PDB file of C-alpha atoms and ligand atoms in Angstrom:
ATOM      1  CA  UNK A   1      -0.079   0.047  -0.224  1.00 37.00           C
ATOM      2  CA  UNK A   2       1.542   3.542  -0.952  1.00 42.00           C
ATOM      3  CA  UNK A   3       0.651   4.667   2.601  1.00 45.00           C
ATOM      4  CA  UNK A   4       3.431   2.292   3.984  1.00 39.00           C
ATOM      5  CA  UNK A   5       6.034   3.566   1.357  1.00 45.00           C
ATOM      6  CA  UNK A   6       8.022   4.827   4.046  1.00 49.00           C
ATOM      7  CA  UNK A   7       7.801   1.361   6.502  1.00 51.00           C
ATOM      8  CA  UNK A   8      10.452   1.722   9.104  1.00 49.00           C
ATOM      9  CA  UNK A   9      13.440  -0.480   8.966  1.00 56.00           C
ATOM     10  CA  UNK A  10      13.270  -1.012  12.564  1.00 64.00           C
ATOM     11  CA  UNK A  11      10.399   0.067  14.957  1.00 74.00           C
ATOM     12  CA  UNK A  12       8.783  -0.860  18.323  1.00 82.00           C
ATOM     13  CA  UNK A  13       5.670  -2.865  17.891  1.00 87.00           C
ATOM     14  CA  UNK A  14       2.130  -0.580  18.147  1.00 91.00           C
ATOM     15  CA  UNK A  15       4.430   2.445  17.448  1.00 93.00           C
ATOM     16  CA  UNK A  16       2.355   3.573  14.699  1.00 95.00           C
ATOM     17  CA  UNK A  17      -1.133   1.937  15.794  1.00 96.00           C
ATOM     18  CA  UNK A  18      -2.541   5.401  16.559  1.00 96.00           C
ATOM     19  CA  UNK A  19      -2.524   6.217  12.936  1.00 96.00           C
ATOM     20  CA  UNK A  20      -3.043   2.505  11.452  1.00 96.00           C
ATOM     21  CA  UNK A  21      -5.569   0.991  13.706  1.00 95.00           C
ATOM     22  CA  UNK A  22      -9.070   0.812  12.203  1.00 93.00           C
ATOM     23  CA  UNK A  23     -10.286   0.526  15.539  1.00 94.00           C
ATOM     24  CA  UNK A  24     -10.315   4.141  17.212  1.00 94.00           C
ATOM     25  CA  UNK A  25      -9.830   4.848  21.232  1.00 95.00           C
ATOM     26  CA  UNK A  26     -12.092   7.807  21.488  1.00 92.00           C
ATOM     27  CA  UNK A  27     -11.772   7.911  25.311  1.00 94.00           C
ATOM     28  CA  UNK A  28      -7.824   8.684  24.744  1.00 96.00           C
ATOM     29  CA  UNK A  29      -7.048  12.072  24.152  1.00 96.00           C
ATOM     30  CA  UNK A  30      -3.928  11.206  21.998  1.00 97.00           C
ATOM     31  CA  UNK A  31      -6.140   8.770  20.039  1.00 97.00           C
ATOM     32  CA  UNK A  32      -8.976  11.560  19.742  1.00 97.00           C
ATOM     33  CA  UNK A  33      -6.176  14.057  18.149  1.00 98.00           C
ATOM     34  CA  UNK A  34      -5.217  11.613  15.627  1.00 98.00           C
ATOM     35  CA  UNK A  35      -8.925  10.736  14.547  1.00 97.00           C
ATOM     36  CA  UNK A  36      -9.110  14.343  13.799  1.00 97.00           C
ATOM     37  CA  UNK A  37      -5.921  14.413  11.941  1.00 98.00           C
ATOM     38  CA  UNK A  38      -6.693  11.007   9.910  1.00 97.00           C
ATOM     39  CA  UNK A  39     -10.305  12.892   8.793  1.00 96.00           C
ATOM     40  CA  UNK A  40      -8.314  15.473   7.311  1.00 96.00           C
ATOM     41  CA  UNK A  41      -6.159  14.781   3.990  1.00 92.00           C
ATOM     42  CA  UNK A  42      -2.669  15.848   5.269  1.00 97.00           C
ATOM     43  CA  UNK A  43      -1.104  13.508   2.122  1.00 96.00           C
ATOM     44  CA  UNK A  44       2.044  15.697   1.024  1.00 97.00           C
ATOM     45  CA  UNK A  45       0.881  18.602   2.967  1.00 98.00           C
ATOM     46  CA  UNK A  46       2.977  20.948   5.390  1.00 98.00           C
ATOM     47  CA  UNK A  47       2.306  19.955   8.771  1.00 98.00           C
ATOM     48  CA  UNK A  48       3.908  21.795  11.384  1.00 98.00           C
ATOM     49  CA  UNK A  49       4.755  20.288  14.911  1.00 98.00           C
ATOM     50  CA  UNK A  50       5.346  22.734  17.754  1.00 98.00           C
ATOM     51  CA  UNK A  51       7.201  21.750  20.938  1.00 98.00           C
ATOM     52  CA  UNK A  52       7.789  18.169  18.946  1.00 98.00           C
ATOM     53  CA  UNK A  53       9.870  16.584  21.970  1.00 97.00           C
ATOM     54  CA  UNK A  54      11.199  13.450  20.990  1.00 96.00           C
ATOM     55  CA  UNK A  55       9.558  13.503  17.786  1.00 97.00           C
ATOM     56  CA  UNK A  56       6.838  11.111  18.321  1.00 97.00           C
ATOM     57  CA  UNK A  57       4.147  13.104  16.566  1.00 98.00           C
ATOM     58  CA  UNK A  58       6.857  14.028  13.874  1.00 98.00           C
ATOM     59  CA  UNK A  59       7.337  10.523  12.849  1.00 97.00           C
ATOM     60  CA  UNK A  60       3.405   9.237  12.780  1.00 97.00           C
ATOM     61  CA  UNK A  61       2.347  12.575  10.572  1.00 98.00           C
ATOM     62  CA  UNK A  62       5.438  11.346   8.419  1.00 98.00           C
ATOM     63  CA  UNK A  63       3.921   8.142   8.247  1.00 96.00           C
ATOM     64  CA  UNK A  64       0.353   9.387   7.121  1.00 97.00           C
ATOM     65  CA  UNK A  65       2.431  10.945   4.467  1.00 97.00           C
ATOM     66  CA  UNK A  66       2.429  14.718   5.234  1.00 98.00           C
ATOM     67  CA  UNK A  67       6.013  16.739   4.654  1.00 98.00           C
ATOM     68  CA  UNK A  68       6.665  17.320   8.363  1.00 98.00           C
ATOM     69  CA  UNK A  69       8.358  20.046   9.872  1.00 98.00           C
ATOM     70  CA  UNK A  70       9.068  19.924  13.715  1.00 98.00           C
ATOM     71  CA  UNK A  71      10.560  21.936  16.238  1.00 98.00           C
ATOM     72  CA  UNK A  72      11.443  22.294  19.892  1.00 98.00           C
ATOM     73  CA  UNK A  73      13.180  24.517  22.329  1.00 98.00           C
ATOM     74  CA  UNK A  74      15.627  21.728  23.542  1.00 97.00           C
ATOM     75  CA  UNK A  75      18.565  21.536  21.500  1.00 98.00           C
ATOM     76  CA  UNK A  76      18.973  17.793  23.185  1.00 97.00           C
ATOM     77  CA  UNK A  77      15.512  16.295  22.370  1.00 97.00           C
ATOM     78  CA  UNK A  78      15.814  17.637  18.937  1.00 98.00           C
ATOM     79  CA  UNK A  79      19.167  15.829  18.719  1.00 97.00           C
ATOM     80  CA  UNK A  80      17.265  12.526  19.966  1.00 96.00           C
ATOM     81  CA  UNK A  81      14.516  12.945  17.561  1.00 97.00           C
ATOM     82  CA  UNK A  82      17.058  13.051  14.677  1.00 97.00           C
ATOM     83  CA  UNK A  83      18.557   9.691  15.688  1.00 96.00           C
ATOM     84  CA  UNK A  84      15.297   8.085  15.775  1.00 95.00           C
ATOM     85  CA  UNK A  85      14.045   9.425  12.490  1.00 96.00           C
ATOM     86  CA  UNK A  86      17.040   7.799  10.948  1.00 94.00           C
ATOM     87  CA  UNK A  87      16.041   4.561  12.613  1.00 92.00           C
ATOM     88  CA  UNK A  88      12.788   4.681  11.375  1.00 93.00           C
ATOM     89  CA  UNK A  89      13.814   5.832   8.108  1.00 93.00           C
ATOM     90  CA  UNK A  90      11.638   8.927   8.052  1.00 95.00           C
ATOM     91  CA  UNK A  91      12.743  12.403   7.277  1.00 96.00           C
ATOM     92  CA  UNK A  92      10.875  15.485   8.949  1.00 98.00           C
ATOM     93  CA  UNK A  93      12.544  18.653   9.233  1.00 98.00           C
ATOM     94  CA  UNK A  94      13.341  19.294  12.401  1.00 98.00           C
ATOM     95  CA  UNK A  95      14.841  22.379  14.167  1.00 98.00           C
ATOM     96  CA  UNK A  96      15.368  24.167  17.582  1.00 98.00           C
ATOM     97  CA  UNK A  97      13.463  27.317  18.006  1.00 98.00           C
ATOM     98  CA  UNK A  98      11.260  28.736  20.519  1.00 98.00           C
ATOM     99  CA  UNK A  99       7.504  28.667  19.680  1.00 98.00           C
ATOM    100  CA  UNK A 100       7.167  32.500  20.350  1.00 98.00           C
ATOM    101  CA  UNK A 101       9.738  33.115  17.797  1.00 98.00           C
ATOM    102  CA  UNK A 102       9.296  30.893  14.704  1.00 98.00           C
ATOM    103  CA  UNK A 103      11.696  31.053  11.670  1.00 98.00           C
ATOM    104  CA  UNK A 104       9.092  30.361   9.330  1.00 98.00           C
ATOM    105  CA  UNK A 105       7.408  32.025   6.236  1.00 98.00           C
ATOM    106  CA  UNK A 106       4.340  34.050   6.733  1.00 98.00           C
ATOM    107  CA  UNK A 107       1.414  31.110   5.737  1.00 97.00           C
ATOM    108  CA  UNK A 108       3.528  28.358   5.293  1.00 97.00           C
ATOM    109  CA  UNK A 109       1.627  25.390   6.513  1.00 98.00           C
ATOM    110  CA  UNK A 110      -1.423  23.614   5.941  1.00 98.00           C
ATOM    111  CA  UNK A 111      -1.838  21.916   9.332  1.00 98.00           C
ATOM    112  CA  UNK A 112      -0.440  22.486  13.125  1.00 98.00           C
ATOM    113  CA  UNK A 113      -0.415  20.123  15.862  1.00 98.00           C
ATOM    114  CA  UNK A 114       0.692  20.970  19.425  1.00 98.00           C
ATOM    115  CA  UNK A 115       1.021  18.111  21.971  1.00 98.00           C
ATOM    116  CA  UNK A 116       1.271  19.365  25.842  1.00 97.00           C
ATOM    117  CA  UNK A 117       3.840  22.068  24.432  1.00 97.00           C
ATOM    118  CA  UNK A 118       1.589  24.792  24.192  1.00 97.00           C
ATOM    119  CA  UNK A 119       0.816  25.493  28.352  1.00 95.00           C
ATOM    120  CA  UNK A 120       4.762  25.901  28.556  1.00 95.00           C
ATOM    121  CA  UNK A 121       4.887  28.621  26.068  1.00 96.00           C
ATOM    122  CA  UNK A 122       3.645  32.314  26.350  1.00 96.00           C
ATOM    123  CA  UNK A 123       0.253  31.413  24.743  1.00 96.00           C
ATOM    124  CA  UNK A 124      -0.843  34.766  22.981  1.00 96.00           C
ATOM    125  CA  UNK A 125       2.955  34.961  21.542  1.00 97.00           C
ATOM    126  CA  UNK A 126       2.892  31.156  20.510  1.00 98.00           C
ATOM    127  CA  UNK A 127      -0.687  31.118  19.136  1.00 97.00           C
ATOM    128  CA  UNK A 128      -0.226  34.450  17.392  1.00 97.00           C
ATOM    129  CA  UNK A 129       2.959  32.704  15.453  1.00 98.00           C
ATOM    130  CA  UNK A 130       0.656  29.422  15.112  1.00 98.00           C
ATOM    131  CA  UNK A 131      -1.869  31.823  13.330  1.00 97.00           C
ATOM    132  CA  UNK A 132       1.203  33.670  10.976  1.00 97.00           C
ATOM    133  CA  UNK A 133       2.421  30.718   9.966  1.00 98.00           C
ATOM    134  CA  UNK A 134      -0.586  28.734   8.992  1.00 98.00           C
ATOM    135  CA  UNK A 135      -2.222  29.268   5.444  1.00 97.00           C
ATOM    136  CA  UNK A 136      -6.051  30.684   5.802  1.00 97.00           C
ATOM    137  CA  UNK A 137      -8.317  27.842   6.501  1.00 97.00           C
ATOM    138  CA  UNK A 138      -5.140  25.879   7.869  1.00 98.00           C
ATOM    139  CA  UNK A 139      -6.457  22.770  10.689  1.00 98.00           C
ATOM    140  CA  UNK A 140      -5.009  23.560  14.132  1.00 98.00           C
ATOM    141  CA  UNK A 141      -5.388  20.540  16.565  1.00 98.00           C
ATOM    142  CA  UNK A 142      -3.848  21.482  20.242  1.00 98.00           C
ATOM    143  CA  UNK A 143      -3.827  18.282  23.098  1.00 98.00           C
ATOM    144  CA  UNK A 144      -2.941  20.010  26.431  1.00 97.00           C
ATOM    145  CA  UNK A 145      -3.065  19.668  30.140  1.00 96.00           C
ATOM    146  CA  UNK A 146      -6.109  21.822  31.553  1.00 96.00           C
ATOM    147  CA  UNK A 147      -7.403  22.587  34.933  1.00 94.00           C
ATOM    148  CA  UNK A 148     -10.115  25.255  35.336  1.00 95.00           C
ATOM    149  CA  UNK A 149      -8.813  27.717  37.975  1.00 94.00           C
ATOM    150  CA  UNK A 150     -11.595  26.770  40.286  1.00 90.00           C
ATOM    151  CA  UNK A 151     -10.469  23.195  40.348  1.00 87.00           C
ATOM    152  CA  UNK A 152      -6.693  24.374  40.159  1.00 84.00           C
ATOM    153  CA  UNK A 153      -7.354  26.133  43.392  1.00 83.00           C
ATOM    154  CA  UNK A 154      -8.879  23.299  45.298  1.00 82.00           C
ATOM    155  CA  UNK A 155      -6.067  21.260  43.819  1.00 78.00           C
ATOM    156  CA  UNK A 156      -3.535  23.693  45.996  1.00 79.00           C
ATOM    157  CA  UNK A 157      -5.412  24.009  48.674  1.00 81.00           C
ATOM    158  CA  UNK A 158      -3.917  22.703  52.087  1.00 83.00           C
ATOM    159  CA  UNK A 159      -6.197  19.879  52.370  1.00 77.00           C
ATOM    160  CA  UNK A 160      -5.245  18.278  49.050  1.00 77.00           C
ATOM    161  CA  UNK A 161      -2.043  19.128  49.117  1.00 78.00           C
ATOM    162  CA  UNK A 162      -1.035  17.429  52.467  1.00 81.00           C
ATOM    163  CA  UNK A 163      -3.700  15.313  53.039  1.00 78.00           C
ATOM    164  CA  UNK A 164      -5.255  13.754  49.766  1.00 76.00           C
ATOM    165  CA  UNK A 165      -2.246  14.175  47.275  1.00 75.00           C
ATOM    166  CA  UNK A 166       0.369  12.301  49.453  1.00 78.00           C
ATOM    167  CA  UNK A 167      -2.019   9.486  49.981  1.00 74.00           C
ATOM    168  CA  UNK A 168      -3.180   8.876  46.138  1.00 74.00           C
ATOM    169  CA  UNK A 169       0.221  10.304  44.025  1.00 76.00           C
ATOM    170  CA  UNK A 170       1.961   7.130  44.578  1.00 71.00           C
ATOM    171  CA  UNK A 171      -0.734   4.747  43.010  1.00 68.00           C
ATOM    172  CA  UNK A 172      -1.680   7.662  40.281  1.00 69.00           C
ATOM    173  CA  UNK A 173       1.596   8.426  38.897  1.00 66.00           C
ATOM    174  CA  UNK A 174       3.630   5.185  40.017  1.00 65.00           C
ATOM    175  CA  UNK A 175       7.099   5.365  38.248  1.00 53.00           C
ATOM    176  CA  UNK A 176       6.129   8.257  36.393  1.00 57.00           C
ATOM    177  CA  UNK A 177       7.592  11.635  36.615  1.00 52.00           C
ATOM    178  CA  UNK A 178       5.377  13.781  38.496  1.00 54.00           C
ATOM    179  CA  UNK A 179       7.542  17.218  39.057  1.00 51.00           C
ATOM    180  CA  UNK A 180       6.111  19.716  36.775  1.00 57.00           C
ATOM    181  CA  UNK A 181       8.774  22.292  35.508  1.00 61.00           C
ATOM    182  CA  UNK A 182       8.440  25.922  37.098  1.00 54.00           C
ATOM    183  CA  UNK A 183       7.241  26.986  33.606  1.00 56.00           C
ATOM    184  CA  UNK A 184       4.668  24.523  33.538  1.00 69.00           C
ATOM    185  CA  UNK A 185       0.828  25.817  34.447  1.00 87.00           C
ATOM    186  CA  UNK A 186      -2.006  23.805  33.124  1.00 92.00           C
ATOM    187  CA  UNK A 187      -3.848  25.694  30.313  1.00 95.00           C
ATOM    188  CA  UNK A 188      -7.110  27.501  32.037  1.00 96.00           C
ATOM    189  CA  UNK A 189     -10.504  28.352  30.661  1.00 95.00           C
ATOM    190  CA  UNK A 190      -8.758  32.101  30.107  1.00 95.00           C
ATOM    191  CA  UNK A 191      -6.554  30.679  27.755  1.00 95.00           C
ATOM    192  CA  UNK A 192      -9.017  28.083  26.226  1.00 93.00           C
ATOM    193  CA  UNK A 193     -11.391  31.581  25.418  1.00 94.00           C
ATOM    194  CA  UNK A 194      -8.758  32.995  24.168  1.00 95.00           C
ATOM    195  CA  UNK A 195      -7.744  30.218  21.476  1.00 95.00           C
ATOM    196  CA  UNK A 196     -11.154  29.581  20.596  1.00 93.00           C
ATOM    197  CA  UNK A 197     -12.153  33.177  19.998  1.00 93.00           C
ATOM    198  CA  UNK A 198      -8.947  33.611  17.503  1.00 93.00           C
ATOM    199  CA  UNK A 199     -10.072  30.120  15.606  1.00 96.00           C
ATOM    200  CA  UNK A 200     -12.692  29.320  13.225  1.00 96.00           C
ATOM    201  CA  UNK A 201     -15.146  26.325  13.531  1.00 94.00           C
ATOM    202  CA  UNK A 202     -13.583  25.682  16.837  1.00 95.00           C
ATOM    203  CA  UNK A 203     -14.572  22.536  18.366  1.00 95.00           C
ATOM    204  CA  UNK A 204     -13.301  21.037  21.851  1.00 93.00           C
ATOM    205  CA  UNK A 205     -13.254  17.692  23.450  1.00 94.00           C
ATOM    206  CA  UNK A 206     -12.398  17.137  27.345  1.00 95.00           C
ATOM    207  CA  UNK A 207     -10.477  14.184  28.918  1.00 96.00           C
ATOM    208  CA  UNK A 208      -9.585  12.988  32.355  1.00 94.00           C
ATOM    209  CA  UNK A 209     -12.250  13.694  35.324  1.00 92.00           C
ATOM    210  CA  UNK A 210     -10.472  11.213  37.755  1.00 88.00           C
ATOM    211  CA  UNK A 211      -8.101   9.720  35.495  1.00 89.00           C
ATOM    212  CA  UNK A 212      -4.463  10.572  36.298  1.00 84.00           C
ATOM    213  CA  UNK A 213      -5.660  12.182  39.433  1.00 84.00           C
ATOM    214  CA  UNK A 214      -7.424   9.540  41.514  1.00 82.00           C
ATOM    215  CA  UNK A 215      -6.108   6.457  39.446  1.00 86.00           C
ATOM    216  CA  UNK A 216      -3.394   6.107  36.724  1.00 87.00           C
ATOM    217  CA  UNK A 217      -4.655   6.417  33.284  1.00 86.00           C
ATOM    218  CA  UNK A 218      -3.531   3.056  32.334  1.00 87.00           C
ATOM    219  CA  UNK A 219      -6.481   1.275  33.564  1.00 91.00           C
ATOM    220  CA  UNK A 220      -8.311   1.718  30.444  1.00 94.00           C
ATOM    221  CA  UNK A 221     -11.955   0.413  31.644  1.00 94.00           C
ATOM    222  CA  UNK A 222     -11.642   3.566  34.445  1.00 94.00           C
ATOM    223  CA  UNK A 223     -10.433   5.699  31.409  1.00 94.00           C
ATOM    224  CA  UNK A 224     -13.389   4.712  29.389  1.00 95.00           C
ATOM    225  CA  UNK A 225     -15.871   5.022  32.365  1.00 95.00           C
ATOM    226  CA  UNK A 226     -13.899   8.195  32.844  1.00 95.00           C
ATOM    227  CA  UNK A 227     -14.578   9.958  29.561  1.00 94.00           C
ATOM    228  CA  UNK A 228     -18.294   8.697  29.237  1.00 94.00           C
ATOM    229  CA  UNK A 229     -18.811  10.778  32.226  1.00 92.00           C
ATOM    230  CA  UNK A 230     -17.445  13.717  31.204  1.00 92.00           C
ATOM    231  CA  UNK A 231     -19.323  13.440  28.521  1.00 90.00           C
ATOM    232  CA  UNK A 232     -22.600  12.932  29.865  1.00 91.00           C
ATOM    233  CA  UNK A 233     -21.386  16.029  32.303  1.00 88.00           C
ATOM    234  CA  UNK A 234     -21.016  18.397  29.400  1.00 85.00           C
ATOM    235  CA  UNK A 235     -22.469  21.276  30.468  1.00 88.00           C
ATOM    236  CA  UNK A 236     -20.022  21.263  34.024  1.00 91.00           C
ATOM    237  CA  UNK A 237     -16.818  19.285  32.084  1.00 93.00           C
ATOM    238  CA  UNK A 238     -14.920  22.581  31.474  1.00 92.00           C
ATOM    239  CA  UNK A 239     -14.865  22.955  35.536  1.00 93.00           C
ATOM    240  CA  UNK A 240     -13.699  19.691  36.397  1.00 92.00           C
ATOM    241  CA  UNK A 241     -11.622  18.036  33.250  1.00 95.00           C
ATOM    242  CA  UNK A 242      -7.979  17.740  33.097  1.00 94.00           C
ATOM    243  CA  UNK A 243      -7.263  17.810  29.823  1.00 96.00           C
ATOM    244  CA  UNK A 244      -8.506  19.514  26.757  1.00 96.00           C
ATOM    245  CA  UNK A 245      -8.522  18.636  22.936  1.00 97.00           C
ATOM    246  CA  UNK A 246      -9.046  21.989  20.683  1.00 97.00           C
ATOM    247  CA  UNK A 247      -9.386  21.891  16.919  1.00 97.00           C
ATOM    248  CA  UNK A 248     -10.227  24.913  14.654  1.00 97.00           C
ATOM    249  CA  UNK A 249      -9.534  26.197  11.588  1.00 98.00           C
ATOM    250  CA  UNK A 250      -7.226  29.798  10.862  1.00 97.00           C
ATOM    251  CA  UNK A 251      -8.830  32.744   9.979  1.00 89.00           C
ATOM    252  CA  UNK A 252     -11.879  34.706  10.803  1.00 63.00           C
TER     253      UNK A 252
HETATM  254  C1  LIG B 301       5.557  17.830  27.373  1.00 60.09           C
HETATM  255  S1  LIG B 301       6.668  17.826  26.486  1.00 60.09           S
HETATM  256  C2  LIG B 301       5.752  17.314  25.139  1.00 60.09           C
HETATM  257  C3  LIG B 301       6.753  16.873  23.797  1.00 60.09           C
HETATM  258  C4  LIG B 301       5.460  16.515  22.782  1.00 60.09           C
HETATM  259  N1  LIG B 301       5.078  17.164  22.351  1.00 60.09           N
HETATM  260  C5  LIG B 301       5.123  14.960  23.320  1.00 60.09           C
HETATM  261  O1  LIG B 301       3.876  15.273  22.968  1.00 60.09           O
HETATM  262  O2  LIG B 301       5.562  14.304  23.276  1.00 60.09           O
HETATM  263  C6  LIG B 301       6.516  19.442  26.339  1.00 60.09           C
HETATM  264  C7  LIG B 301       7.673  20.290  25.164  1.00 60.09           C
HETATM  265  O3  LIG B 301       7.530  21.458  24.786  1.00 60.09           O
HETATM  266  C8  LIG B 301       9.027  22.139  24.752  1.00 60.09           C
HETATM  267  N2  LIG B 301       8.814  23.282  24.557  1.00 60.09           N
HETATM  268  C9  LIG B 301       8.650  24.171  26.163  1.00 60.09           C
HETATM  269  N3  LIG B 301       8.788  25.374  25.904  1.00 60.09           N
HETATM  270  C10 LIG B 301       8.789  25.568  24.756  1.00 60.09           C
HETATM  271  C11 LIG B 301       8.764  26.896  23.666  1.00 60.09           C
HETATM  272  N4  LIG B 301       8.971  28.212  24.176  1.00 60.09           N
HETATM  273  N5  LIG B 301       9.198  26.756  22.128  1.00 60.09           N
HETATM  274  C12 LIG B 301       9.080  25.376  21.910  1.00 60.09           C
HETATM  275  N6  LIG B 301       9.134  24.397  22.598  1.00 60.09           N
HETATM  276  C13 LIG B 301       8.947  24.591  24.044  1.00 60.09           C
HETATM  277  C14 LIG B 301      10.076  21.289  25.909  1.00 60.09           C
HETATM  278  O4  LIG B 301      11.192  21.248  25.292  1.00 60.09           O
HETATM  279  C15 LIG B 301       9.223  19.900  25.370  1.00 60.09           C
HETATM  280  O5  LIG B 301      10.020  18.909  24.573  1.00 60.09           O
END
C-alpha cells in the first residue's frame, strides 16, 4: 500500500497504532487527536509540530504521508529526535527554536499540531505565531493539560496538598515523572477562550475527570468510564476536566 512506502526499518511494536489502527480509542486524548488528523487529508501537505519533544508525533505524521516540519526549544530533544528518525527511516525537518518566535515564512503550513507544549509557552505569542505561519483555513489541533482555575485552587488547597495528594500520588503516578517544571501551568478556561475566539469552527473535547488524578490512566476500563462521565457532564466538564483537545481553522 502506498501509505506504507516509508515503512521503518526498525520500529517498536504498536508505535504507529494510533495512525494505522481501524479501531479507534475515543476515550484517549491522543487517539482522539489522531482521529481528527486522519479525517483531514494531510498526504503531501505541510504540517508543523510545535514543541515536538522526542518527535513521536512528527514520525506518525510522516507515516500519514505529510511533509513534516517540527521544532522544540531543547537542542538535546531535537538531536534525539533526529537519531530516532534515522532509525525509523522517516524524514521530518527538525529545528531548534522557541514557539514564541518561529523562523518559518508567513502562511506556510496546512496543518499545525501541538501536544502538551503550549502550556509551557507564552500563549498569546506562541498562538500568534501559529496563526501567522498557517495558511488561511489551516487545521490547528491542540492537545493540552487543562485545569479550570477553580479546580486548580482546590488542587492547591492545603487539604489536598497535605492530606489527599500524598496518599494518591504513588498510586496514580507510579514510576512516572510527577514533578512539573516551574514554567508549567496547565491551560485555564481563559487560555481556552482566547484560543477558541481566534479560531474558526473551533470545537473542543474534555478528558480526564478522575483519571490521572485518583487512578492511573493505564487502567483502561476506568479511563473509558471517566470519559463517558465527562461526556454526560458536558455542561460542567470545563470545571472538572484535566485535559482538553481543541481543533479549529485559522482565519476569521
Ligand atoms: C511535555 S513535552 C511534550 C513533547 C511532545 N509534544 C510530546 O507530546 O511528546 C513539552 C515540550 O515542549 C517543549 N517546549 C517548552 N517550551 C517551549 C517553547 N517555548 N517553544 C518550543 N518548545 C517548547 C519542551 O522542550 C518539551 O519538549
